[in-house]
Amino acid sequence: MKTSSITRVLAASALAAAALAPAQPVLAADANRIFLPVGWACPDFNLEFSWTGTITHTKEFYDKNGNLVRLLSAGKGTVNTFTNYGTKPKKPVAGESITIRTDGSVTETVYNPDGTQTVTATGHNGLIMFPNDVPAGPSTIQYTGKIVYTIGTDGVFTLVSTSGPFIDVCAALAP
């Protein structure tokens, strides 16, 4: 199992990419909720991410051989809630939460010939970086602006660039 196999884009597209790979560090997940243990999304506590209001439109682009080369996804926004669930892995207790209303995003994923992906997301997007990503997480950031990252064939995310304001979710919910 890959250590970076859950998709970590917490976007106005409502984590649309969450269906791309099997969840590895997730203790519980359903259609609109993901629970990540201490050390995966935030360094000092379990984090639950939930969202409502998904309206996403996706268009796939193929080359002349029928290979998927580009995916364009646009959404009107979601209401995202991040909750600190303390440090106990087997008996998490809900603590402080923050709720962020997003106002939409556009995400372009380019499928490179070497099997990697390059993702450019504009608007309201979030990104969770795991310990094996570059830069190494854990971190959970909600961005307004633009983020660019790559996803390796091993599932490792590499952050290329960001612009615009952001909220460090872990710092905002720190005990």
mmCIF file of C-alpha atoms in Angstrom:
data_model
loop_
_atom_site.group_PDB
_atom_site.id
_atom_site.type_symbol
_atom_site.label_atom_id
_atom_site.label_comp_id
_atom_site.label_asym_id
_atom_site.label_seq_id
_atom_site.Cartn_x
_atom_site.Cartn_y
_atom_site.Cartn_z
ATOM 1 C CA MET A 1 0.000 0.000 0.000
ATOM 2 C CA LYS A 2 1.329 3.429 -0.868
ATOM 3 C CA THR A 3 1.858 5.849 2.012
ATOM 4 C CA SER A 4 0.627 8.719 -0.091
ATOM 5 C CA SER A 5 -2.285 7.004 -1.734
ATOM 6 C CA ILE A 6 -5.189 9.162 -0.562
ATOM 7 C CA THR A 7 -5.833 12.167 -2.691
ATOM 8 C CA ARG A 8 -5.227 15.274 -0.702
ATOM 9 C CA VAL A 9 -6.811 18.057 -2.612
ATOM 10 C CA LEU A 10 -9.434 19.639 -0.382
ATOM 11 C CA ALA A 11 -10.884 21.849 -2.996
ATOM 12 C CA ALA A 12 -14.029 23.556 -4.013
ATOM 13 C CA SER A 13 -14.301 20.515 -6.234
ATOM 14 C CA ALA A 14 -14.889 18.724 -2.933
ATOM 15 C CA LEU A 15 -12.002 16.378 -2.965
ATOM 16 C CA ALA A 16 -13.053 15.066 -6.356
ATOM 17 C CA ALA A 17 -9.754 13.254 -6.693
ATOM 18 C CA ALA A 18 -10.373 11.289 -3.495
ATOM 19 C CA ALA A 19 -11.738 8.516 -5.657
ATOM 20 C CA LEU A 20 -8.440 8.130 -7.518
ATOM 21 C CA ALA A 21 -6.652 5.884 -5.044
ATOM 22 C CA PRO A 22 -7.282 3.622 -2.074
ATOM 23 C CA ALA A 23 -7.116 5.312 1.311
ATOM 24 C CA GLN A 24 -4.095 4.236 3.345
ATOM 25 C CA PRO A 25 -3.876 6.285 6.532
ATOM 26 C CA VAL A 26 -7.582 7.053 6.676
ATOM 27 C CA LEU A 27 -9.318 5.517 9.686
ATOM 28 C CA ALA A 28 -12.804 6.381 8.471
ATOM 29 C CA ALA A 29 -14.107 7.822 5.262
ATOM 30 C CA ASP A 30 -17.413 8.216 3.553
ATOM 31 C CA ALA A 31 -18.745 10.286 0.671
ATOM 32 C CA ASN A 32 -18.236 13.631 2.415
ATOM 33 C CA ARG A 33 -15.824 12.931 5.287
ATOM 34 C CA ILE A 34 -12.207 11.870 5.700
ATOM 35 C CA PHE A 35 -10.484 11.147 9.017
ATOM 36 C CA LEU A 36 -6.673 11.214 9.154
ATOM 37 C CA PRO A 37 -4.682 10.098 12.218
ATOM 38 C CA VAL A 38 -2.046 12.132 14.053
ATOM 39 C CA GLY A 39 0.995 12.756 11.875
ATOM 40 C CA TRP A 40 -0.689 12.479 8.480
ATOM 41 C CA ALA A 41 -2.586 15.752 8.006
ATOM 42 C CA CYS A 42 -1.480 17.614 11.150
ATOM 43 C CA PRO A 43 1.534 16.869 13.353
ATOM 44 C CA ASP A 44 -0.162 17.035 16.752
ATOM 45 C CA PHE A 45 -3.726 15.766 16.360
ATOM 46 C CA ASN A 46 -6.172 13.647 14.369
ATOM 47 C CA LEU A 47 -7.924 15.704 11.697
ATOM 48 C CA GLU A 48 -11.348 15.198 10.203
ATOM 49 C CA PHE A 49 -12.228 16.961 6.966
ATOM 50 C CA SER A 50 -15.854 17.122 5.841
ATOM 51 C CA TRP A 51 -17.640 19.100 3.156
ATOM 52 C CA THR A 52 -21.066 19.877 1.713
ATOM 53 C CA GLY A 53 -22.307 21.471 -1.484
ATOM 54 C CA THR A 54 -20.376 19.747 -4.250
ATOM 55 C CA ILE A 55 -21.213 20.893 -7.767
ATOM 56 C CA THR A 56 -18.375 19.822 -10.072
ATOM 57 C CA HIS A 57 -18.176 19.544 -13.851
ATOM 58 C CA THR A 58 -15.400 17.447 -15.365
ATOM 59 C CA LYS A 59 -14.188 17.162 -18.952
ATOM 60 C CA GLU A 60 -11.702 14.552 -20.143
ATOM 61 C CA PHE A 61 -9.360 15.068 -23.102
ATOM 62 C CA TYR A 62 -7.843 12.182 -25.051
ATOM 63 C CA ASP A 63 -5.056 11.970 -27.618
ATOM 64 C CA LYS A 64 -5.483 10.371 -31.061
ATOM 65 C CA ASN A 65 -4.656 6.949 -29.550
ATOM 66 C CA GLY A 66 -7.414 7.208 -26.962
ATOM 67 C CA ASN A 67 -5.105 7.929 -24.011
ATOM 68 C CA LEU A 68 -6.313 10.332 -21.323
ATOM 69 C CA VAL A 69 -3.955 13.327 -21.474
ATOM 70 C CA ARG A 70 -5.811 16.046 -19.598
ATOM 71 C CA LEU A 71 -8.656 16.409 -17.111
ATOM 72 C CA LEU A 72 -10.383 19.710 -16.427
ATOM 73 C CA SER A 73 -12.628 20.022 -13.370
ATOM 74 C CA ALA A 74 -14.562 23.118 -12.296
ATOM 75 C CA GLY A 75 -16.764 23.555 -9.254
ATOM 76 C CA LYS A 76 -18.954 26.202 -7.655
ATOM 77 C CA GLY A 77 -17.567 25.662 -4.184
ATOM 78 C CA THR A 78 -18.175 23.802 -0.965
ATOM 79 C CA VAL A 79 -18.399 24.458 2.718
ATOM 80 C CA ASN A 80 -15.357 22.757 4.263
ATOM 81 C CA THR A 81 -15.107 21.885 7.953
ATOM 82 C CA PHE A 82 -11.852 20.842 9.607
ATOM 83 C CA THR A 83 -12.062 19.373 13.129
ATOM 84 C CA ASN A 84 -9.305 18.646 15.658
ATOM 85 C CA TYR A 85 -9.986 15.151 17.042
ATOM 86 C CA GLY A 86 -7.248 15.124 19.675
ATOM 87 C CA THR A 87 -4.379 12.687 19.928
ATOM 88 C CA LYS A 88 -5.970 9.351 20.842
ATOM 89 C CA PRO A 89 -5.951 7.109 17.777
ATOM 90 C CA LYS A 90 -8.575 4.621 19.039
ATOM 91 C CA LYS A 91 -10.874 7.020 20.910
ATOM 92 C CA PRO A 92 -10.774 10.360 19.114
ATOM 93 C CA VAL A 93 -12.815 13.157 20.653
ATOM 94 C CA ALA A 94 -14.102 16.057 18.573
ATOM 95 C CA GLY A 95 -12.662 19.396 19.594
ATOM 96 C CA GLU A 96 -12.376 22.772 17.926
ATOM 97 C CA SER A 97 -13.448 23.170 14.293
ATOM 98 C CA ILE A 98 -13.082 25.768 11.587
ATOM 99 C CA THR A 99 -15.454 26.098 8.661
ATOM 100 C CA ILE A 100 -14.385 27.683 5.388
ATOM 101 C CA ARG A 101 -16.816 28.575 2.611
ATOM 102 C CA THR A 102 -15.127 28.218 -0.743
ATOM 103 C CA ASP A 103 -16.277 30.042 -3.828
ATOM 104 C CA GLY A 104 -15.195 27.637 -6.529
ATOM 105 C CA SER A 105 -12.134 26.351 -8.289
ATOM 106 C CA VAL A 106 -10.768 25.044 -11.547
ATOM 107 C CA THR A 107 -8.321 22.154 -11.545
ATOM 108 C CA GLU A 108 -6.366 20.985 -14.582
ATOM 109 C CA THR A 109 -4.590 17.638 -14.392
ATOM 110 C CA VAL A 110 -2.110 16.824 -17.167
ATOM 111 C CA TYR A 111 -1.187 13.144 -17.551
ATOM 112 C CA ASN A 112 2.476 13.108 -18.526
ATOM 113 C CA PRO A 113 3.988 10.403 -20.779
ATOM 114 C CA ASP A 114 6.159 9.122 -17.895
ATOM 115 C CA GLY A 115 3.064 8.302 -15.799
ATOM 116 C CA THR A 116 3.296 11.342 -13.525
ATOM 117 C CA GLN A 117 0.614 14.006 -13.270
ATOM 118 C CA THR A 118 0.926 17.778 -13.130
ATOM 119 C CA VAL A 119 -1.935 19.523 -11.349
ATOM 120 C CA THR A 120 -2.696 23.250 -11.552
ATOM 121 C CA ALA A 121 -5.508 24.413 -9.299
ATOM 122 C CA THR A 122 -6.873 27.959 -9.173
ATOM 123 C CA GLY A 123 -9.494 29.443 -6.894
ATOM 124 C CA HIS A 124 -10.231 27.909 -3.484
ATOM 125 C CA ASN A 125 -8.248 24.713 -2.986
ATOM 126 C CA GLY A 126 -6.753 22.807 -0.110
ATOM 127 C CA LEU A 127 -3.795 20.498 -0.030
ATOM 128 C CA ILE A 128 -2.716 17.915 2.534
ATOM 129 C CA MET A 129 0.941 16.947 2.388
ATOM 130 C CA PHE A 130 1.907 13.608 3.972
ATOM 131 C CA PRO A 131 5.283 12.851 5.609
ATOM 132 C CA ASN A 132 6.673 11.243 2.435
ATOM 133 C CA ASP A 133 5.717 14.169 0.174
ATOM 134 C CA VAL A 134 7.929 17.057 -0.947
ATOM 135 C CA PRO A 135 8.080 19.184 1.113
ATOM 136 C CA ALA A 136 7.454 16.620 3.819
ATOM 137 C CA GLY A 137 4.223 16.964 5.768
ATOM 138 C CA PRO A 138 2.157 16.684 7.709
ATOM 139 C CA SER A 139 0.464 19.886 6.697
ATOM 140 C CA THR A 140 -3.037 20.965 5.716
ATOM 141 C CA ILE A 141 -3.343 24.289 3.911
ATOM 142 C CA GLN A 142 -6.436 25.929 2.416
ATOM 143 C CA TYR A 143 -5.345 28.206 -0.456
ATOM 144 C CA THR A 144 -7.080 30.993 -2.348
ATOM 145 C CA GLY A 145 -5.128 31.624 -5.532
ATOM 146 C CA LYS A 146 -3.068 29.100 -7.438
ATOM 147 C CA ILE A 147 -1.250 25.893 -6.501
ATOM 148 C CA VAL A 148 0.817 23.678 -8.764
ATOM 149 C CA TYR A 149 2.012 20.217 -7.768
ATOM 150 C CA THR A 150 3.026 16.948 -9.333
ATOM 151 C CA ILE A 151 1.983 13.430 -8.400
ATOM 152 C CA GLY A 152 4.660 10.813 -8.987
ATOM 153 C CA THR A 153 3.997 7.283 -10.150
ATOM 154 C CA ASP A 154 4.631 6.287 -6.525
ATOM 155 C CA GLY A 155 1.837 8.592 -5.303
ATOM 156 C CA VAL A 156 4.217 11.168 -3.822
ATOM 157 C CA PHE A 157 3.033 14.762 -4.138
ATOM 158 C CA THR A 158 5.651 17.445 -4.895
ATOM 159 C CA LEU A 159 4.556 21.027 -4.364
ATOM 160 C CA VAL A 160 5.889 23.170 -7.213
ATOM 161 C CA SER A 161 4.431 26.599 -6.401
ATOM 162 C CA THR A 162 1.680 28.527 -4.634
ATOM 163 C CA SER A 163 0.400 32.077 -4.856
ATOM 164 C CA GLY A 164 -2.236 33.969 -2.940
ATOM 165 C CA PRO A 165 -3.422 33.947 0.656
ATOM 166 C CA PHE A 166 -3.768 30.731 2.645
ATOM 167 C CA ILE A 167 -4.940 29.328 5.974
ATOM 168 C CA ASP A 168 -2.711 26.866 7.822
ATOM 169 C CA VAL A 169 -5.448 24.600 9.161
ATOM 170 C CA CYS A 170 -3.165 22.761 11.615
ATOM 171 C CA ALA A 171 -1.985 26.036 13.172
ATOM 172 C CA ALA A 172 -5.543 27.362 13.343
ATOM 173 C CA LEU A 173 -6.707 24.248 15.226
ATOM 174 C CA ALA A 174 -3.570 23.633 17.302
ATOM 175 C CA PRO A 175 -4.250 22.818 20.959
#
